[in-house]
Short mmCIF file of C-alpha atoms in Angstrom, two decimals:
data_model
loop_
_atom_site.label_atom_id
_atom_site.label_comp_id
_atom_site.label_asym_id
_atom_site.label_seq_id
_atom_site.Cartn_x
_atom_site.Cartn_y
_atom_site.Cartn_z
CA MET A 1068 -62.54 22.43 26.31
CA ASN A 1069 -63.07 24.88 23.38
CA VAL A 1070 -60.66 27.96 24.01
CA VAL A 1071 -61.04 31.25 22.09
CA MET A 1072 -57.35 32.61 22.55
CA ILE A 1073 -57.70 36.27 21.30
CA SER A 1074 -54.46 37.46 19.25
CA PRO A 1075 -52.93 33.85 18.98
CA GLY A 1076 -49.69 34.98 16.97
CA TYR A 1077 -49.22 38.42 18.09
CA PRO A 1078 -46.95 39.67 19.94
CA ALA A 1079 -44.58 36.59 18.97
CA GLU A 1080 -44.67 34.93 22.34
CA MET A 1081 -48.44 34.63 21.95
CA ALA A 1082 -47.73 31.71 19.72
CA TYR A 1083 -46.38 29.60 22.48
CA PHE A 1084 -48.81 30.19 24.73
CA THR A 1085 -51.35 29.33 21.96
CA ARG A 1086 -49.30 26.00 21.65
CA GLY A 1087 -49.60 25.55 25.23
CA LEU A 1088 -53.30 25.22 25.12
CA ALA A 1089 -53.21 22.53 22.29
CA THR A 1090 -50.40 20.63 24.07
CA ILE A 1091 -52.77 20.17 27.19
CA GLY A 1092 -55.63 18.84 25.04
CA ALA A 1093 -57.89 22.23 24.57
CA THR A 1094 -59.56 22.85 21.22
CA VAL A 1095 -57.84 26.24 20.32
CA ILE A 1096 -60.08 28.79 18.11
CA GLY A 1097 -57.54 31.80 17.22
CA LEU A 1098 -59.19 35.40 16.99
CA GLY A 1099 -57.07 37.82 15.76
CA ASP A 1100 -56.23 40.61 13.17
CA GLN A 1101 -53.26 39.10 11.66
CA PRO A 1102 -53.84 37.57 8.00
CA PRO A 1103 -53.73 33.73 8.58
CA HIS A 1104 -50.89 33.32 6.27
CA LEU A 1105 -48.70 35.69 8.66
CA LEU A 1106 -49.51 33.48 11.71
CA PRO A 1107 -46.54 32.05 13.28
CA ALA A 1108 -46.22 28.41 12.44
CA ALA A 1109 -46.41 27.74 16.36
CA ALA A 1110 -49.89 29.23 16.50
CA ARG A 1111 -51.21 28.23 12.89
CA GLU A 1112 -50.35 24.38 13.80
CA SER A 1113 -51.99 24.72 17.26
CA LEU A 1114 -55.22 26.29 16.19
CA THR A 1115 -58.62 24.14 15.03
CA HIS A 1116 -60.06 27.36 13.51
CA TYR A 1117 -59.18 30.98 13.20
CA GLU A 1118 -61.54 33.98 12.76
CA HIS A 1119 -59.63 36.89 11.07
CA VAL A 1120 -61.13 40.21 12.56
CA SER A 1121 -60.25 43.44 13.45
CA LEU A 1122 -59.85 43.52 17.11
CA THR A 1123 -60.46 47.18 17.64
CA ASP A 1124 -63.86 46.73 16.10
CA GLU A 1125 -66.06 45.17 18.85
CA GLY A 1126 -69.12 44.74 17.02
CA ALA A 1127 -67.11 42.74 14.34
CA VAL A 1128 -65.56 40.58 17.16
CA MET A 1129 -69.00 40.03 18.88
CA ALA A 1130 -70.61 39.16 15.37
CA ALA A 1131 -67.85 36.79 14.38
CA LEU A 1132 -68.10 34.98 17.84
CA HIS A 1133 -71.81 34.74 17.59
CA GLY A 1134 -71.67 33.09 14.14
CA LEU A 1135 -68.87 30.63 15.44
CA SER A 1136 -71.20 29.86 18.61
CA ARG A 1137 -73.70 28.46 16.24
CA HIS A 1138 -71.40 25.74 15.15
CA VAL A 1139 -69.32 25.06 18.47
CA ARG A 1140 -69.68 25.50 22.09
CA ILE A 1141 -67.37 28.15 23.46
CA ASP A 1142 -66.09 27.22 26.95
CA GLN A 1143 -63.28 30.09 27.57
CA VAL A 1144 -61.76 32.90 26.24
CA GLU A 1145 -58.16 33.79 27.18
CA CYS A 1146 -56.10 37.03 26.24
CA LEU A 1147 -52.52 37.65 27.37
CA TRP A 1148 -51.99 40.76 25.33
CA GLU A 1149 -52.81 43.89 27.31
CA PRO A 1150 -54.56 46.06 24.86
CA TYR A 1151 -57.47 43.62 24.46
CA MET A 1152 -57.89 42.20 27.92
CA ILE A 1153 -61.21 44.54 28.35
CA LEU A 1154 -62.24 43.07 25.21
CA ALA A 1155 -61.90 39.69 26.54
CA ALA A 1156 -63.99 40.85 29.58
CA HIS A 1157 -66.75 42.08 27.41
CA ILE A 1158 -66.86 38.82 25.49
CA ARG A 1159 -66.87 36.73 28.81
CA GLU A 1160 -69.87 38.90 30.05
CA ALA A 1161 -71.70 38.63 26.48
CA PHE A 1162 -71.58 34.90 26.52
CA GLY A 1163 -71.63 34.27 30.58
CA LEU A 1164 -68.20 32.56 30.31
CA PRO A 1165 -65.70 32.29 33.39
CA GLY A 1166 -62.93 34.15 33.99
CA MET A 1167 -61.93 37.95 34.93
CA THR A 1168 -65.03 40.45 34.30
CA ILE A 1169 -64.88 44.02 33.12
CA GLU A 1170 -64.73 45.00 36.78
CA GLN A 1171 -62.11 42.76 37.50
CA THR A 1172 -60.12 43.66 34.67
CA VAL A 1173 -60.11 47.53 35.01
CA PRO A 1174 -57.67 47.81 37.94
CA PHE A 1175 -55.04 45.73 36.00
CA ARG A 1176 -55.30 48.12 33.03
CA ASP A 1177 -56.11 51.68 34.90
CA LYS A 1178 -52.94 52.23 37.09
CA GLU A 1179 -54.53 55.11 38.99
CA ARG A 1180 -57.59 52.63 39.87
CA MET A 1181 -55.01 49.75 40.61
CA LYS A 1182 -53.10 52.02 42.97
CA GLN A 1183 -56.32 53.17 44.58
CA VAL A 1184 -57.50 49.84 45.48
CA LEU A 1185 -54.08 48.69 46.98
CA ASP A 1186 -53.93 51.95 48.84
CA ALA A 1187 -57.23 50.68 50.44
CA ALA A 1188 -55.86 47.37 51.13
CA GLY A 1189 -52.72 49.17 53.14
CA ILE A 1190 -50.16 48.31 50.49
CA ARG A 1191 -47.42 50.76 50.00
CA THR A 1192 -47.64 52.29 46.61
CA PRO A 1193 -45.82 55.40 45.07
CA TRP A 1194 -47.47 58.78 46.04
CA HIS A 1195 -49.65 59.39 42.92
CA VAL A 1196 -52.07 61.58 41.12
CA ALA A 1197 -53.85 61.18 37.92
CA ALA A 1198 -54.06 63.93 35.36
CA THR A 1199 -55.76 64.77 32.11
CA SER A 1200 -54.51 67.95 31.26
CA VAL A 1201 -51.33 70.03 31.31
CA ALA A 1202 -52.54 72.06 34.46
CA ALA A 1203 -53.29 69.07 36.35
CA VAL A 1204 -50.10 67.38 35.73
CA TRP A 1205 -48.29 71.07 37.33
CA GLU A 1206 -50.58 70.77 40.15
CA ALA A 1207 -49.70 67.03 40.74
CA ALA A 1208 -46.04 67.95 40.59
CA GLU A 1209 -46.29 70.67 43.23
CA ARG A 1210 -48.11 68.13 45.41
CA ILE A 1211 -45.52 65.32 44.94
CA GLY A 1212 -42.29 67.13 44.42
CA PHE A 1213 -39.28 66.32 42.54
CA PRO A 1214 -38.16 63.97 41.22
CA LEU A 1215 -41.08 62.16 39.89
CA ILE A 1216 -42.26 59.86 37.20
CA VAL A 1217 -45.07 60.64 34.42
CA LYS A 1218 -46.41 57.74 32.59
CA PRO A 1219 -49.59 56.71 30.75
CA ILE A 1220 -52.63 55.38 33.00
CA ALA A 1221 -53.18 52.56 30.63
CA GLY A 1222 -49.53 51.85 29.40
CA ALA A 1223 -47.56 48.88 29.42
CA GLY A 1224 -43.94 48.50 30.39
CA SER A 1225 -41.98 51.87 30.53
CA ALA A 1226 -43.38 53.03 27.07
CA ASP A 1227 -44.11 56.96 27.17
CA THR A 1228 -42.64 56.86 31.03
CA TYR A 1229 -40.44 59.83 32.00
CA ARG A 1230 -38.22 60.72 35.12
CA VAL A 1231 -38.50 64.29 35.60
CA ASP A 1232 -36.05 66.00 38.07
CA SER A 1233 -37.09 69.57 37.58
CA ALA A 1234 -39.51 72.01 36.58
CA ALA A 1235 -37.50 72.65 33.44
CA GLU A 1236 -37.58 68.92 32.90
CA LEU A 1237 -41.36 68.67 33.03
CA ALA A 1238 -41.77 71.50 30.80
CA ASP A 1239 -39.92 69.60 28.03
CA VAL A 1240 -41.46 66.34 28.84
CA LEU A 1241 -45.14 67.48 28.53
CA PRO A 1242 -45.20 68.09 24.73
CA LEU A 1243 -43.83 64.23 24.24
CA LEU A 1244 -47.01 63.06 26.12
CA ALA A 1245 -49.60 65.13 24.18
CA HIS A 1246 -50.98 62.12 22.71
CA VAL A 1247 -51.57 60.31 25.94
CA PRO A 1248 -55.12 61.25 27.19
CA GLU A 1249 -54.35 60.51 30.92
CA VAL A 1250 -51.17 60.15 32.66
CA SER A 1251 -50.23 59.18 36.30
CA VAL A 1252 -47.93 61.55 38.14
CA GLU A 1253 -45.94 59.38 40.76
CA GLU A 1254 -43.48 59.65 43.52
CA PHE A 1255 -39.70 58.46 41.84
CA VAL A 1256 -39.04 55.36 44.20
CA ASP A 1257 -35.04 55.21 44.50
CA GLY A 1258 -33.83 51.44 44.66
CA GLU A 1259 -33.47 48.33 42.98
CA GLU A 1260 -36.43 47.29 40.60
CA LEU A 1261 -37.68 43.70 40.60
CA THR A 1262 -40.54 41.62 39.29
CA TYR A 1263 -42.74 39.02 40.93
CA ASP A 1264 -44.36 36.95 38.37
CA THR A 1265 -46.96 34.10 39.05
CA ILE A 1266 -49.24 31.63 37.50
CA CYS A 1267 -52.28 30.94 39.40
CA ALA A 1268 -55.43 28.84 39.55
CA ASN A 1269 -58.40 29.18 41.55
CA GLY A 1270 -57.02 31.90 43.59
CA HIS A 1271 -53.83 30.10 44.57
CA ILE A 1272 -50.32 30.84 43.58
CA LEU A 1273 -48.87 27.66 41.90
CA PHE A 1274 -45.73 29.17 40.49
CA GLU A 1275 -43.72 32.13 41.41
CA HIS A 1276 -40.88 33.96 39.76
CA VAL A 1277 -38.64 36.91 40.93
CA SER A 1278 -36.09 38.45 38.31
CA TRP A 1279 -33.97 41.54 38.89
CA TYR A 1280 -33.48 44.29 36.35
CA ARG A 1281 -30.45 45.83 35.62
CA PRO A 1282 -30.31 48.70 35.29
CA ARG A 1283 -33.91 49.91 36.04
CA PRO A 1284 -36.26 49.65 32.92
CA LEU A 1285 -36.52 53.54 33.09
CA GLN A 1286 -32.56 53.69 32.55
CA MET A 1287 -32.74 51.07 29.80
CA ARG A 1288 -35.21 53.37 27.86
CA MET A 1289 -33.38 56.66 28.36
CA HIS A 1290 -30.03 55.31 27.03
CA GLU A 1291 -29.08 53.73 23.86
CA TRP A 1292 -25.58 52.30 24.95
CA VAL A 1293 -27.24 50.22 27.89
CA SER A 1294 -27.47 46.38 27.40
CA PRO A 1295 -30.55 45.83 29.17
CA VAL A 1296 -30.14 42.73 31.50
CA SER A 1297 -32.70 40.70 33.71
CA ILE A 1298 -31.53 37.81 36.02
CA SER A 1299 -33.96 35.27 37.18
CA LEU A 1300 -33.37 34.14 40.69
CA ARG A 1301 -32.85 30.67 41.83
CA ASP A 1302 -33.26 31.02 45.39
CA LEU A 1303 -36.55 33.07 46.46
CA THR A 1304 -35.80 32.47 50.20
CA VAL A 1305 -32.90 35.12 50.44
CA PRO A 1306 -34.02 37.81 52.52
CA ASP A 1307 -33.72 40.63 50.19
CA VAL A 1308 -36.97 39.28 48.06
CA GLN A 1309 -39.15 38.18 51.00
CA GLY A 1310 -40.90 41.70 51.11
CA GLY A 1311 -41.65 41.67 47.46
CA ARG A 1312 -43.24 37.97 47.61
CA GLU A 1313 -45.26 39.07 50.57
CA MET A 1314 -46.52 42.10 48.77
CA GLY A 1315 -47.10 40.22 45.69
CA ALA A 1316 -49.45 37.76 47.43
CA ALA A 1317 -51.22 40.79 49.19
CA VAL A 1318 -51.55 42.48 45.85
CA GLN A 1319 -53.29 39.73 44.01
CA GLN A 1320 -55.62 39.09 47.20
CA ALA A 1321 -56.68 42.72 47.00
CA LEU A 1322 -57.15 42.52 43.29
CA GLY A 1323 -59.21 39.29 43.53
CA TYR A 1324 -57.08 37.47 40.99
CA GLN A 1325 -57.93 33.95 40.53
CA ALA A 1326 -56.54 32.14 37.34
CA GLY A 1327 -53.52 33.03 34.64
CA PHE A 1328 -50.24 34.79 34.79
CA THR A 1329 -49.40 37.92 36.46
CA HIS A 1330 -46.33 40.23 36.26
CA MET A 1331 -45.47 42.71 39.08
CA GLU A 1332 -42.86 45.30 39.30
CA TRP A 1333 -41.43 46.44 42.45
CA TYR A 1334 -39.03 48.53 44.21
CA ARG A 1335 -36.58 47.56 47.24
CA LYS A 1336 -35.12 50.88 48.63
CA HIS A 1337 -31.81 51.05 50.04
CA ASP A 1338 -33.24 51.05 53.68
CA GLY A 1339 -35.09 47.68 52.79
CA GLU A 1340 -38.59 49.12 52.40
CA VAL A 1341 -40.50 47.57 49.59
CA VAL A 1342 -43.06 49.65 47.39
CA PHE A 1343 -45.16 48.53 44.70
CA GLY A 1344 -44.67 49.44 41.13
CA GLU A 1345 -47.65 48.13 39.20
CA ILE A 1346 -48.99 44.73 37.90
CA GLY A 1347 -50.46 43.09 35.02
CA ALA A 1348 -52.65 40.25 34.52
CA ARG A 1349 -50.40 38.74 31.65
CA PRO A 1350 -47.01 37.38 31.49
CA PRO A 1351 -43.94 39.47 31.53
CA GLY A 1352 -42.35 40.62 28.02
CA GLY A 1353 -38.65 40.89 27.05
CA ARG A 1354 -38.44 37.27 26.57
CA MET A 1355 -38.65 36.32 30.28
CA VAL A 1356 -40.77 33.42 29.98
CA ASP A 1357 -37.99 31.88 27.87
CA LEU A 1358 -35.74 32.82 30.64
CA MET A 1359 -37.87 30.90 33.09
CA ASN A 1360 -37.87 28.16 31.11
CA TYR A 1361 -33.89 28.04 31.15
CA ALA A 1362 -33.99 28.46 34.88
CA THR A 1363 -36.54 25.58 35.15
CA ASP A 1364 -35.77 23.13 32.38
CA GLY A 1365 -39.51 23.30 31.99
CA ASP A 1366 -42.29 24.61 29.89
CA VAL A 1367 -43.82 27.62 31.31
CA TYR A 1368 -46.20 27.97 28.44
CA VAL A 1369 -47.45 24.70 29.10
CA GLY A 1370 -47.76 25.51 32.78
CA TRP A 1371 -49.86 28.33 32.31
CA ALA A 1372 -52.26 26.38 30.06
CA GLU A 1373 -52.62 23.61 32.69
CA ALA A 1374 -53.42 26.09 35.06
CA VAL A 1375 -55.94 28.04 33.02
CA VAL A 1376 -57.64 25.36 31.50
CA HIS A 1377 -57.40 22.26 34.27
CA GLY A 1378 -56.79 24.27 37.54
CA ARG A 1379 -53.31 22.80 38.33
CA MET A 1380 -49.95 22.69 36.91
CA GLN A 1381 -46.80 20.59 37.05
CA GLU A 1382 -44.39 21.63 39.62
CA LEU A 1383 -41.17 23.56 38.09
CA GLU A 1384 -38.13 23.33 40.01
CA ARG A 1385 -36.00 26.55 40.16
CA ARG A 1386 -32.27 24.58 39.22
CA TYR A 1387 -30.50 27.72 37.95
CA ASN A 1388 -29.95 31.47 38.09
CA ALA A 1389 -30.76 32.71 34.55
CA GLY A 1390 -29.81 35.80 32.86
CA SER A 1391 -30.96 37.73 29.62
CA ILE A 1392 -28.82 40.19 27.83
CA PHE A 1393 -30.11 42.28 25.15
CA LYS A 1394 -27.76 44.07 22.52
CA ARG A 1395 -28.11 47.35 20.73
CA ALA A 1396 -25.97 47.70 17.73
CA LYS A 1397 -23.67 50.70 17.55
CA GLY A 1398 -24.32 52.90 14.32
CA LEU A 1399 -27.39 53.21 11.96
CA GLY A 1400 -28.48 51.07 8.99
CA ARG A 1401 -27.57 47.40 8.72
CA ILE A 1402 -25.97 44.89 10.98
CA SER A 1403 -22.56 44.83 9.79
CA HIS A 1404 -20.62 42.69 12.29
CA SER A 1405 -19.94 41.79 16.00
CA GLU A 1406 -16.89 41.85 18.34
CA GLY A 1407 -16.01 39.76 21.34
CA LEU A 1408 -18.71 37.20 21.17
CA ASP A 1409 -16.47 34.30 19.92
CA ARG A 1410 -14.15 34.73 23.14
CA LEU A 1411 -16.90 35.00 25.60
CA LEU A 1412 -18.43 31.85 24.29
CA ALA A 1413 -15.38 29.85 24.32
CA GLU A 1414 -14.99 31.14 28.06
CA TYR A 1415 -18.31 30.33 29.28
CA GLY A 1416 -19.20 27.26 27.30
CA ASP A 1417 -22.43 25.36 28.09
CA SER A 1418 -23.38 28.14 30.39
CA VAL A 1419 -24.59 30.06 27.60
CA VAL A 1420 -28.18 28.57 26.51
CA LEU A 1421 -29.20 31.00 23.79
CA VAL A 1422 -27.51 33.42 21.22
CA ASP A 1423 -30.28 34.88 19.02
CA LEU A 1424 -28.87 37.84 17.17
CA LEU A 1425 -29.99 39.71 13.99
CA PRO A 1426 -27.66 38.76 11.01
CA PRO A 1427 -25.31 40.92 9.23
CA GLY A 1428 -27.22 42.58 6.39
CA ALA A 1429 -30.49 42.63 8.62
CA PRO A 1430 -31.93 46.20 9.28
CA ARG A 1431 -31.20 47.48 12.72
CA ARG A 1432 -34.00 47.63 15.24
CA ASP A 1433 -35.48 50.84 16.57
CA TRP A 1434 -34.11 50.48 20.14
CA ARG A 1435 -36.80 52.87 21.71
CA SER A 1436 -39.80 50.65 20.50
CA THR A 1437 -38.52 47.25 21.62
CA VAL A 1438 -36.23 46.00 24.89
CA VAL A 1439 -35.11 42.94 22.74
CA GLY A 1440 -32.72 45.38 20.73
CA ASP A 1441 -30.95 43.75 17.97
CA GLY A 1442 -30.63 40.23 19.56
CA ALA A 1443 -30.46 38.41 22.83
CA VAL A 1444 -27.78 36.26 24.87
CA MET A 1445 -29.20 34.08 27.71
CA VAL A 1446 -26.82 32.28 30.31
CA ARG A 1447 -27.46 30.36 33.45
CA HIS A 1448 -25.58 28.80 36.20
CA PRO A 1449 -26.45 27.29 39.57
CA GLU A 1450 -24.30 30.09 41.31
CA PHE A 1451 -25.96 33.51 41.49
CA GLN A 1452 -22.61 35.52 41.44
CA ARG A 1453 -21.53 33.50 38.18
CA VAL A 1454 -24.59 34.74 36.36
CA VAL A 1455 -23.91 38.20 37.60
CA GLU A 1456 -20.70 38.09 36.30
CA MET A 1457 -21.58 36.65 32.75
CA THR A 1458 -24.35 39.11 32.34
CA GLU A 1459 -22.22 42.03 33.05
CA ARG A 1460 -19.24 40.66 30.76
CA PHE A 1461 -21.53 40.10 27.68
CA ALA A 1462 -23.03 43.88 28.31
CA ALA A 1463 -19.63 45.46 28.31
CA GLU A 1464 -17.32 43.39 26.26
CA PHE A 1465 -19.79 42.11 23.40
CA HIS A 1466 -20.54 44.79 20.83
CA MET A 1467 -22.67 44.73 17.56
CA TYR A 1468 -22.23 47.27 14.79
CA ALA A 1469 -24.41 48.61 12.02
CA GLY A 1470 -23.59 50.84 9.28
#
């Protein structure tokens, strides 16, 4: 099987999916705009061939692939980076390859179209209106009422996403969205926010995963002092997540999803009602696939590759609850020191499975542009409350500083 992997080395986790394809026996051909010498080792060592081309130039991409196809058969195209999923669909249609078509891909990229499909299927979504002008946003706000959420139609994660509680706040937010061509104006759903992530093959769910955001991603994005936390749940039979699992299966059926990774976000309101958030035909970011690996003692990257190439995957057992804590240094400039880490490591011992922090002297990252901040700590334990405790303490008692 000759598989073209679009952007095999960026974002960083793509390198491990590329390696997963090679691990299960696929011949992997990379197509990306990273110079070859900048590819991560995991990607570079897994590729049989690499085509260096601008992914924003569809004509150049097609020319490169037509040239390649004169020398090797192309069997499959995979893309796990959201901005180029439509490009991948164009390639499949142009070369007559299996996988998601343009029509099937659009609802995963256009959040308004996504919700229209799910509304028609009777799935509870936030009340929503698409808007392409300032006047249309104001009209939508009058119809929906405050509080509301304004976010890009084709965005990923919580970038350019704002909660707006009043007309005055909306007036302040609109200039910040001037660069966004189309936005979705939505009801603000008050409740806990969770994920429902799957790996599928032939329309069947082979692996499912639920995580709990603490706090909600919008709060993570708004407040620099927050240490974003995600908790991967070991027991998916608990009553609080059944509505989300059932909704996730219904969403995938409504969208006709067949094979690959999905990442869905959903809300559980205080009265128990579940509400759809959004879904991507991709893995979650924020190192959550690594968190899945720690929760299962498995390799989810390889599991995905097995599913998309062979239509099956080895069963992964959820052995632990696992939590990630991302730290943001206090101050500006370069990382200087940290406090509280050694004490927590001594206390929790083997339950701490990853400490990956920027070293002293490294420039601090822009917390607004990356959820992973200046470093990550990951913990795991069979008992849920133990993981909640550890994540709360690493969030509150471990501090990084820059200056």
